[in-house]
Amino acid sequence: MGTCLGALNLLVVAFAEQHARLAAVAWVEAALAAGSAVGGLVYGTVSWRRSPERRLPLLATAFALALAASGAAPDIAVLALLIGVTGLFVAPVLTTAYMVADKAAAAGSRTQAGAWVNTAFNTGNAAGSAAVGLLIGHLPLAACFTVGALPSLLGVFAGTRKGRRPPDFHRRAAARPRAATKPPSDADAAGERQR
């Protein structure tokens, strides 16, 4: 998600520049934010039957398809509309990613799991901007939008390969044998006193 949004920020500027409407970038960004807010509010009101692990790939795929379709916009107004639709999936994907991380983490490391989601998002954002910056000018802009959507689809593919499940750290921690500790002997205690 971070990689895709990092790419999108630069793609919107390139699209607006290509259509001589650079000032309209703010409206496209506002459409993305508004879409995300609406998507998050709607997502929060639904009582989901599917687990977060099953929802995340579906949401990420919908996000990627909407992002790729945005590249076909004929003008900035249609781009803003399509990016608004793309935004509908931003908050739900991020919320679900935090839920999956929280569920997979052991009780004492949930904050750390959330921090890893943040780190991955921010690292991806920077990488997406850098990568698409190298592509703009070498590929048609519509193709750049499609390439910008690929990381989300690749993440879905990697996470849903047959037999793959998110790690269950609760079970791993419980299954780990604890190191046996023996009580100190009199000789050990005497050695400590001499030090």
Tab-separated table of N, CA and C in Angstrom, residues 31-175:
chain	number	residue	atom	x	y	z
A	31	ALA	N	-9.599	14.363	-3.202
A	31	ALA	CA	-10.502	13.259	-3.557
A	31	ALA	C	-10.004	11.948	-2.950
A	32	LEU	N	-8.695	11.739	-2.956
A	32	LEU	CA	-8.115	10.537	-2.347
A	32	LEU	C	-8.393	10.512	-0.847
A	33	ALA	N	-8.174	11.635	-0.184
A	33	ALA	CA	-8.399	11.724	1.261
A	33	ALA	C	-9.881	11.547	1.599
A	34	ALA	N	-10.745	12.175	0.821
A	34	ALA	CA	-12.186	12.051	1.066
A	34	ALA	C	-12.644	10.612	0.854
A	35	GLY	N	-12.165	9.988	-0.209
A	35	GLY	CA	-12.500	8.590	-0.462
A	35	GLY	C	-12.051	7.694	0.673
A	36	SER	N	-10.849	7.947	1.179
A	36	SER	CA	-10.328	7.154	2.288
A	36	SER	C	-11.180	7.323	3.543
A	37	ALA	N	-11.581	8.568	3.821
A	37	ALA	CA	-12.416	8.831	4.998
A	37	ALA	C	-13.763	8.123	4.881
A	38	VAL	N	-14.396	8.230	3.709
A	38	VAL	CA	-15.694	7.570	3.496
A	38	VAL	C	-15.524	6.055	3.595
A	39	GLY	N	-14.497	5.533	2.937
A	39	GLY	CA	-14.238	4.093	2.983
A	39	GLY	C	-14.007	3.596	4.397
A	40	GLY	N	-13.255	4.350	5.182
A	40	GLY	CA	-12.994	3.968	6.564
A	40	GLY	C	-14.252	3.977	7.411
A	41	LEU	N	-15.095	4.996	7.225
A	41	LEU	CA	-16.340	5.079	7.989
A	41	LEU	C	-17.283	3.929	7.647
A	42	VAL	N	-17.414	3.648	6.356
A	42	VAL	CA	-18.294	2.552	5.930
A	42	VAL	C	-17.735	1.217	6.425
A	43	TYR	N	-16.443	1.034	6.276
A	43	TYR	CA	-15.789	-0.217	6.697
A	43	TYR	C	-16.004	-0.475	8.185
A	44	GLY	N	-15.953	0.583	8.982
A	44	GLY	CA	-16.126	0.444	10.420
A	44	GLY	C	-17.540	0.117	10.853
A	45	THR	N	-18.524	0.386	9.997
A	45	THR	CA	-19.916	0.118	10.376
A	45	THR	C	-20.375	-1.289	10.018
A	46	VAL	N	-19.579	-1.999	9.217
A	46	VAL	CA	-19.985	-3.335	8.761
A	46	VAL	C	-19.545	-4.393	9.769
A	47	SER	N	-20.424	-5.340	10.046
A	47	SER	CA	-20.061	-6.503	10.867
A	47	SER	C	-19.586	-7.590	9.906
A	48	TRP	N	-18.288	-7.767	9.838
A	48	TRP	CA	-17.693	-8.657	8.851
A	48	TRP	C	-17.759	-10.108	9.298
A	49	ARG	N	-18.105	-10.981	8.368
A	49	ARG	CA	-18.085	-12.415	8.648
A	49	ARG	C	-16.723	-13.012	8.326
A	50	ARG	N	-16.048	-12.443	7.355
A	50	ARG	CA	-14.716	-12.932	6.986
A	50	ARG	C	-13.692	-12.417	7.979
A	51	SER	N	-12.673	-13.207	8.198
A	51	SER	CA	-11.598	-12.797	9.102
A	51	SER	C	-10.775	-11.697	8.437
A	52	PRO	N	-10.033	-10.910	9.215
A	52	PRO	CA	-9.178	-9.879	8.620
A	52	PRO	C	-8.180	-10.458	7.612
A	53	GLU	N	-7.679	-11.669	7.885
A	53	GLU	CA	-6.715	-12.302	6.970
A	53	GLU	C	-7.339	-12.585	5.612
A	54	ARG	N	-8.629	-12.844	5.587
A	54	ARG	CA	-9.308	-13.094	4.311
A	54	ARG	C	-9.756	-11.804	3.647
A	55	ARG	N	-10.043	-10.781	4.447
A	55	ARG	CA	-10.476	-9.487	3.885
A	55	ARG	C	-9.314	-8.734	3.250
A	56	LEU	N	-8.143	-8.805	3.872
A	56	LEU	CA	-7.011	-7.986	3.416
A	56	LEU	C	-6.665	-8.206	1.942
A	57	PRO	N	-6.537	-9.451	1.454
A	57	PRO	CA	-6.223	-9.616	0.028
A	57	PRO	C	-7.307	-9.079	-0.901
A	58	LEU	N	-8.566	-9.210	-0.501
A	58	LEU	CA	-9.663	-8.700	-1.334
A	58	LEU	C	-9.619	-7.178	-1.414
A	59	LEU	N	-9.413	-6.539	-0.275
A	59	LEU	CA	-9.348	-5.074	-0.250
A	59	LEU	C	-8.138	-4.559	-1.024
A	60	ALA	N	-7.000	-5.227	-0.841
A	60	ALA	CA	-5.777	-4.793	-1.536
A	60	ALA	C	-5.901	-4.973	-3.039
A	61	THR	N	-6.596	-6.031	-3.472
A	61	THR	CA	-6.818	-6.242	-4.911
A	61	THR	C	-7.737	-5.163	-5.474
A	62	ALA	N	-8.811	-4.857	-4.748
A	62	ALA	CA	-9.734	-3.804	-5.208
A	62	ALA	C	-9.010	-2.465	-5.306
A	63	PHE	N	-8.164	-2.176	-4.313
A	63	PHE	CA	-7.378	-0.940	-4.343
A	63	PHE	C	-6.486	-0.901	-5.586
A	64	ALA	N	-5.774	-1.998	-5.850
A	64	ALA	CA	-4.849	-2.043	-6.986
A	64	ALA	C	-5.583	-1.883	-8.313
A	65	LEU	N	-6.722	-2.530	-8.455
A	65	LEU	CA	-7.481	-2.428	-9.702
A	65	LEU	C	-7.998	-1.005	-9.917
A	66	ALA	N	-8.464	-0.375	-8.834
A	66	ALA	CA	-8.946	1.009	-8.950
A	66	ALA	C	-7.795	1.944	-9.311
A	67	LEU	N	-6.632	1.713	-8.721
A	67	LEU	CA	-5.461	2.547	-9.029
A	67	LEU	C	-5.040	2.377	-10.483
A	68	ALA	N	-4.977	1.142	-10.943
A	68	ALA	CA	-4.581	0.896	-12.337
A	68	ALA	C	-5.579	1.529	-13.311
A	69	ALA	N	-6.870	1.446	-12.991
A	69	ALA	CA	-7.907	2.024	-13.860
A	69	ALA	C	-7.800	3.544	-13.930
A	70	SER	N	-7.264	4.154	-12.883
A	70	SER	CA	-7.143	5.619	-12.863
A	70	SER	C	-6.258	6.146	-13.982
A	71	GLY	N	-5.330	5.331	-14.425
A	71	GLY	CA	-4.440	5.759	-15.506
A	71	GLY	C	-5.145	5.975	-16.828
A	72	ALA	N	-6.348	5.431	-16.974
A	72	ALA	CA	-7.106	5.589	-18.226
A	72	ALA	C	-7.937	6.862	-18.248
A	73	ALA	N	-7.847	7.686	-17.208
A	73	ALA	CA	-8.653	8.916	-17.145
A	73	ALA	C	-8.295	9.850	-18.301
A	74	PRO	N	-9.317	10.402	-18.964
A	74	PRO	CA	-9.041	11.304	-20.087
A	74	PRO	C	-8.687	12.730	-19.662
A	75	ASP	N	-9.113	13.117	-18.452
A	75	ASP	CA	-8.831	14.477	-17.989
A	75	ASP	C	-8.730	14.477	-16.462
A	76	ILE	N	-8.413	15.626	-15.916
A	76	ILE	CA	-8.150	15.727	-14.483
A	76	ILE	C	-9.406	15.515	-13.642
A	77	ALA	N	-10.577	15.902	-14.155
A	77	ALA	CA	-11.818	15.712	-13.397
A	77	ALA	C	-12.132	14.230	-13.240
A	78	VAL	N	-11.984	13.471	-14.311
A	78	VAL	CA	-12.214	12.026	-14.241
A	78	VAL	C	-11.146	11.372	-13.372
A	79	LEU	N	-9.904	11.858	-13.462
A	79	LEU	CA	-8.843	11.325	-12.604
A	79	LEU	C	-9.208	11.521	-11.132
A	80	ALA	N	-9.691	12.716	-10.794
A	80	ALA	CA	-10.069	12.985	-9.401
A	80	ALA	C	-11.171	12.025	-8.952
A	81	LEU	N	-12.129	11.762	-9.818
A	81	LEU	CA	-13.213	10.831	-9.487
A	81	LEU	C	-12.664	9.420	-9.269
A	82	LEU	N	-11.812	8.958	-10.190
A	82	LEU	CA	-11.253	7.613	-10.081
A	82	LEU	C	-10.326	7.477	-8.872
A	83	ILE	N	-9.590	8.514	-8.577
A	83	ILE	CA	-8.714	8.477	-7.399
A	83	ILE	C	-9.558	8.500	-6.130
A	84	GLY	N	-10.686	9.188	-6.169
A	84	GLY	CA	-11.614	9.145	-5.034
A	84	GLY	C	-12.113	7.732	-4.786
A	85	VAL	N	-12.422	7.003	-5.869
A	85	VAL	CA	-12.839	5.600	-5.745
A	85	VAL	C	-11.678	4.765	-5.200
A	86	THR	N	-10.479	5.013	-5.680
A	86	THR	CA	-9.296	4.313	-5.167
A	86	THR	C	-9.148	4.562	-3.670
A	87	GLY	N	-9.390	5.799	-3.264
A	87	GLY	CA	-9.276	6.156	-1.856
A	87	GLY	C	-10.222	5.389	-0.954
A	88	LEU	N	-11.348	4.926	-1.492
A	88	LEU	CA	-12.304	4.157	-0.685
A	88	LEU	C	-11.658	2.939	-0.025
A	89	PHE	N	-10.584	2.452	-0.610
A	89	PHE	CA	-9.937	1.237	-0.101
A	89	PHE	C	-8.716	1.511	0.777
A	90	VAL	N	-8.261	2.759	0.841
A	90	VAL	CA	-7.028	3.059	1.580
A	90	VAL	C	-7.193	2.789	3.073
A	91	ALA	N	-8.136	3.448	3.722
A	91	ALA	CA	-8.322	3.253	5.161
A	91	ALA	C	-8.689	1.811	5.502
A	92	PRO	N	-9.581	1.155	4.745
A	92	PRO	CA	-9.875	-0.246	5.058
A	92	PRO	C	-8.658	-1.169	4.960
A	93	VAL	N	-7.816	-0.965	3.940
A	93	VAL	CA	-6.625	-1.816	3.814
A	93	VAL	C	-5.688	-1.591	5.000
A	94	LEU	N	-5.430	-0.336	5.324
A	94	LEU	CA	-4.507	-0.050	6.435
A	94	LEU	C	-5.071	-0.538	7.767
A	95	THR	N	-6.361	-0.312	7.993
A	95	THR	CA	-6.990	-0.779	9.228
A	95	THR	C	-6.876	-2.289	9.346
A	96	THR	N	-7.150	-2.981	8.257
A	96	THR	CA	-7.096	-4.443	8.275
A	96	THR	C	-5.670	-4.935	8.468
A	97	ALA	N	-4.706	-4.247	7.875
A	97	ALA	CA	-3.300	-4.636	8.067
A	97	ALA	C	-2.912	-4.530	9.541
A	98	TYR	N	-3.348	-3.469	10.205
A	98	TYR	CA	-3.075	-3.332	11.638
A	98	TYR	C	-3.772	-4.437	12.428
A	99	MET	N	-4.981	-4.799	12.020
A	99	MET	CA	-5.712	-5.863	12.715
A	99	MET	C	-4.993	-7.206	12.574
A	100	VAL	N	-4.507	-7.498	11.373
A	100	VAL	CA	-3.790	-8.751	11.142
A	100	VAL	C	-2.500	-8.777	11.962
A	101	ALA	N	-1.777	-7.661	11.962
A	101	ALA	CA	-0.536	-7.595	12.742
A	101	ALA	C	-0.817	-7.756	14.230
A	102	ASP	N	-1.865	-7.113	14.701
A	102	ASP	CA	-2.218	-7.201	16.115
A	102	ASP	C	-2.606	-8.628	16.495
A	103	LYS	N	-3.334	-9.285	15.610
A	103	LYS	CA	-3.783	-10.652	15.874
A	103	LYS	C	-2.609	-11.633	15.865
A	104	ALA	N	-1.639	-11.390	15.007
A	104	ALA	CA	-0.498	-12.310	14.890
A	104	ALA	C	0.539	-12.106	15.988
A	105	ALA	N	0.531	-10.939	16.619
A	105	ALA	CA	1.566	-10.625	17.601
A	105	ALA	C	1.230	-11.221	18.961
A	106	ALA	N	2.262	-11.555	19.699
A	106	ALA	CA	2.083	-11.990	21.082
A	106	ALA	C	1.604	-10.797	21.903
A	107	ALA	N	0.994	-11.090	23.046
A	107	ALA	CA	0.370	-10.034	23.859
A	107	ALA	C	1.329	-8.895	24.182
A	108	GLY	N	2.575	-9.198	24.466
A	108	GLY	CA	3.515	-8.151	24.856
A	108	GLY	C	4.171	-7.412	23.708
A	109	SER	N	3.864	-7.789	22.477
A	109	SER	CA	4.554	-7.148	21.351
A	109	SER	C	3.594	-6.565	20.315
A	110	ARG	N	2.397	-6.211	20.737
A	110	ARG	CA	1.420	-5.652	19.789
A	110	ARG	C	1.825	-4.262	19.319
A	111	THR	N	2.367	-3.465	20.207
A	111	THR	CA	2.826	-2.132	19.796
A	111	THR	C	3.944	-2.255	18.774
A	112	GLN	N	4.840	-3.199	18.999
A	112	GLN	CA	5.937	-3.425	18.061
A	112	GLN	C	5.397	-3.876	16.703
A	113	ALA	N	4.372	-4.723	16.705
A	113	ALA	CA	3.774	-5.176	15.442
A	113	ALA	C	3.182	-4.002	14.673
A	114	GLY	N	2.495	-3.100	15.384
A	114	GLY	CA	1.951	-1.907	14.736
A	114	GLY	C	3.049	-1.011	14.188
A	115	ALA	N	4.159	-0.934	14.933
A	115	ALA	CA	5.290	-0.123	14.463
A	115	ALA	C	5.883	-0.704	13.189
A	116	TRP	N	5.891	-2.035	13.071
A	116	TRP	CA	6.396	-2.648	11.842
A	116	TRP	C	5.478	-2.345	10.656
A	117	VAL	N	4.174	-2.290	10.892
A	117	VAL	CA	3.252	-1.911	9.808
A	117	VAL	C	3.558	-0.481	9.363
A	118	ASN	N	3.749	0.422	10.334
A	118	ASN	CA	4.113	1.817	10.013
A	118	ASN	C	5.408	1.882	9.228
A	119	THR	N	6.410	1.151	9.699
A	119	THR	CA	7.726	1.166	9.046
A	119	THR	C	7.621	0.663	7.621
A	120	ALA	N	6.885	-0.429	7.425
A	120	ALA	CA	6.719	-0.981	6.079
A	120	ALA	C	6.005	0.017	5.168
A	121	PHE	N	4.961	0.675	5.700
A	121	PHE	CA	4.215	1.643	4.900
A	121	PHE	C	5.120	2.811	4.484
A	122	ASN	N	5.846	3.371	5.434
A	122	ASN	CA	6.694	4.533	5.136
A	122	ASN	C	7.847	4.179	4.213
A	123	THR	N	8.441	3.006	4.412
A	123	THR	CA	9.523	2.567	3.522
A	123	THR	C	8.986	2.357	2.114
A	124	GLY	N	7.832	1.720	2.020
A	124	GLY	CA	7.214	1.508	0.714
A	124	GLY	C	6.858	2.803	0.024
A	125	ASN	N	6.388	3.779	0.792
A	125	ASN	CA	6.026	5.074	0.226
A	125	ASN	C	7.223	5.729	-0.450
A	126	ALA	N	8.349	5.711	0.239
A	126	ALA	CA	9.570	6.303	-0.330
A	126	ALA	C	10.027	5.522	-1.565
A	127	ALA	N	9.976	4.193	-1.476
A	127	ALA	CA	10.405	3.360	-2.603
A	127	ALA	C	9.497	3.556	-3.812
A	128	GLY	N	8.192	3.696	-3.568
A	128	GLY	CA	7.255	3.899	-4.674
A	128	GLY	C	7.503	5.196	-5.412
A	129	SER	N	7.763	6.265	-4.671
A	129	SER	CA	8.067	7.556	-5.309
A	129	SER	C	9.333	7.460	-6.142
A	130	ALA	N	10.359	6.838	-5.571
A	130	ALA	CA	11.637	6.722	-6.288
A	130	ALA	C	11.490	5.867	-7.540
A	131	ALA	N	10.803	4.739	-7.421
A	131	ALA	CA	10.686	3.816	-8.556
A	131	ALA	C	9.880	4.422	-9.697
A	132	VAL	N	8.755	5.031	-9.378
A	132	VAL	CA	7.928	5.584	-10.457
A	132	VAL	C	8.601	6.828	-11.051
A	133	GLY	N	9.403	7.513	-10.250
A	133	GLY	CA	10.154	8.657	-10.784
A	133	GLY	C	11.109	8.241	-11.889
A	134	LEU	N	11.645	7.022	-11.774
A	134	LEU	CA	12.534	6.508	-12.819
A	134	LEU	C	11.762	6.080	-14.069
A	135	LEU	N	10.491	5.705	-13.892
A	135	LEU	CA	9.694	5.204	-15.023
A	135	LEU	C	9.030	6.306	-15.831
A	136	ILE	N	8.644	7.388	-15.162
A	136	ILE	CA	7.946	8.474	-15.867
A	136	ILE	C	8.870	9.021	-16.950
A	137	GLY	N	8.353	9.120	-18.130
A	137	GLY	CA	9.153	9.579	-19.264
A	137	GLY	C	9.657	8.420	-20.110
A	138	HIS	N	9.719	7.228	-19.522
A	138	HIS	CA	10.151	6.046	-20.277
A	138	HIS	C	8.972	5.162	-20.677
A	139	LEU	N	7.865	5.298	-19.955
A	139	LEU	CA	6.648	4.527	-20.248
A	139	LEU	C	5.477	5.492	-20.401
A	140	PRO	N	4.441	5.099	-21.140
A	140	PRO	CA	3.240	5.936	-21.161
A	140	PRO	C	2.690	6.073	-19.739
A	141	LEU	N	2.054	7.181	-19.462
A	141	LEU	CA	1.577	7.463	-18.106
A	141	LEU	C	0.568	6.419	-17.633
A	142	ALA	N	-0.301	5.958	-18.523
A	142	ALA	CA	-1.282	4.925	-18.144
A	142	ALA	C	-0.573	3.653	-17.697
A	143	ALA	N	0.516	3.312	-18.359
A	143	ALA	CA	1.295	2.129	-17.971
A	143	ALA	C	1.958	2.343	-16.616
A	144	CYS	N	2.364	3.569	-16.346
A	144	CYS	CA	2.966	3.879	-15.038
A	144	CYS	C	1.955	3.682	-13.913
A	145	PHE	N	0.690	4.030	-14.147
A	145	PHE	CA	-0.351	3.788	-13.146
A	145	PHE	C	-0.491	2.286	-12.887
A	146	THR	N	-0.442	1.502	-13.952
A	146	THR	CA	-0.544	0.045	-13.800
A	146	THR	C	0.644	-0.495	-13.020
A	147	VAL	N	1.837	-0.031	-13.357
A	147	VAL	CA	3.038	-0.460	-12.626
A	147	VAL	C	2.946	-0.025	-11.168
A	148	GLY	N	2.405	1.160	-10.947
A	148	GLY	CA	2.238	1.652	-9.578
A	148	GLY	C	1.297	0.798	-8.744
A	149	ALA	N	0.367	0.107	-9.398
A	149	ALA	CA	-0.589	-0.765	-8.693
A	149	ALA	C	-0.026	-2.155	-8.432
A	150	LEU	N	1.024	-2.541	-9.136
A	150	LEU	CA	1.554	-3.905	-9.033
A	150	LEU	C	2.005	-4.316	-7.627
A	151	PRO	N	2.653	-3.446	-6.852
A	151	PRO	CA	3.091	-3.899	-5.522
A	151	PRO	C	1.951	-4.437	-4.657
A	152	SER	N	0.782	-3.828	-4.767
A	152	SER	CA	-0.352	-4.316	-3.989
A	152	SER	C	-0.762	-5.712	-4.444
A	153	LEU	N	-0.788	-5.920	-5.760
A	153	LEU	CA	-1.152	-7.239	-6.285
A	153	LEU	C	-0.087	-8.281	-5.962
A	154	LEU	N	1.177	-7.887	-6.007
A	154	LEU	CA	2.252	-8.818	-5.650
A	154	LEU	C	2.176	-9.195	-4.174
A	155	GLY	N	1.813	-8.237	-3.341
A	155	GLY	CA	1.630	-8.530	-1.922
A	155	GLY	C	0.497	-9.505	-1.687
A	156	VAL	N	-0.581	-9.318	-2.444
A	156	VAL	CA	-1.707	-10.251	-2.342
A	156	VAL	C	-1.264	-11.648	-2.754
A	157	PHE	N	-0.542	-11.733	-3.861
A	157	PHE	CA	-0.078	-13.032	-4.355
A	157	PHE	C	0.842	-13.700	-3.335
A	158	ALA	N	1.766	-12.939	-2.794
A	158	ALA	CA	2.706	-13.511	-1.815
A	158	ALA	C	1.993	-13.978	-0.556
A	159	GLY	N	0.970	-13.254	-0.152
A	159	GLY	CA	0.272	-13.595	1.082
A	159	GLY	C	-0.779	-14.677	0.944
A	160	THR	N	-1.180	-14.987	-0.285
A	160	THR	CA	-2.267	-15.957	-0.450
A	160	THR	C	-1.848	-17.207	-1.204
A	161	ARG	N	-0.541	-17.408	-1.346
A	161	ARG	CA	-0.099	-18.652	-1.994
A	161	ARG	C	-0.655	-19.839	-1.230
A	162	LYS	N	-0.890	-20.905	-1.942
A	162	LYS	CA	-1.484	-22.094	-1.325
A	162	LYS	C	-0.650	-22.547	-0.130
A	163	GLY	N	-1.345	-22.754	0.964
A	163	GLY	CA	-0.667	-23.239	2.158
A	163	GLY	C	-0.047	-22.153	3.011
A	164	ARG	N	-0.077	-20.904	2.572
A	164	ARG	CA	0.527	-19.816	3.345
A	164	ARG	C	-0.495	-19.248	4.300
A	165	ARG	N	-0.093	-19.018	5.528
A	165	ARG	CA	-0.950	-18.365	6.517
A	165	ARG	C	-0.084	-17.395	7.287
A	166	PRO	N	-0.679	-16.344	7.826
A	166	PRO	CA	0.119	-15.444	8.648
A	166	PRO	C	0.653	-16.201	9.852
A	167	PRO	N	1.851	-15.873	10.300
A	167	PRO	CA	2.406	-16.585	11.443
A	167	PRO	C	1.563	-16.359	12.686
A	168	ASP	N	1.422	-17.393	13.471
A	168	ASP	CA	0.692	-17.284	14.726
A	168	ASP	C	1.721	-17.258	15.847
A	169	PHE	N	2.092	-16.068	16.240
A	169	PHE	CA	3.141	-15.914	17.233
A	169	PHE	C	2.697	-16.388	18.614
A	170	HIS	N	1.379	-16.410	18.856
A	170	HIS	CA	0.883	-16.896	20.143
A	170	HIS	C	1.262	-18.362	20.318
A	171	ARG	N	1.017	-19.164	19.277
A	171	ARG	CA	1.332	-20.585	19.354
A	171	ARG	C	2.834	-20.808	19.395
A	172	ARG	N	3.581	-20.020	18.605
A	172	ARG	CA	5.041	-20.179	18.603
A	172	ARG	C	5.626	-19.926	19.981
A	173	ALA	N	5.178	-18.861	20.630
A	173	ALA	CA	5.715	-18.520	21.944
A	173	ALA	C	5.363	-19.602	22.960
A	174	ALA	N	4.155	-20.140	22.868
A	174	ALA	CA	3.734	-21.175	23.809
A	174	ALA	C	4.481	-22.485	23.564
A	175	ALA	N	4.841	-22.747	22.305
A	175	ALA	CA	5.499	-24.008	21.962
A	175	ALA	C	6.985	-24.005	22.276
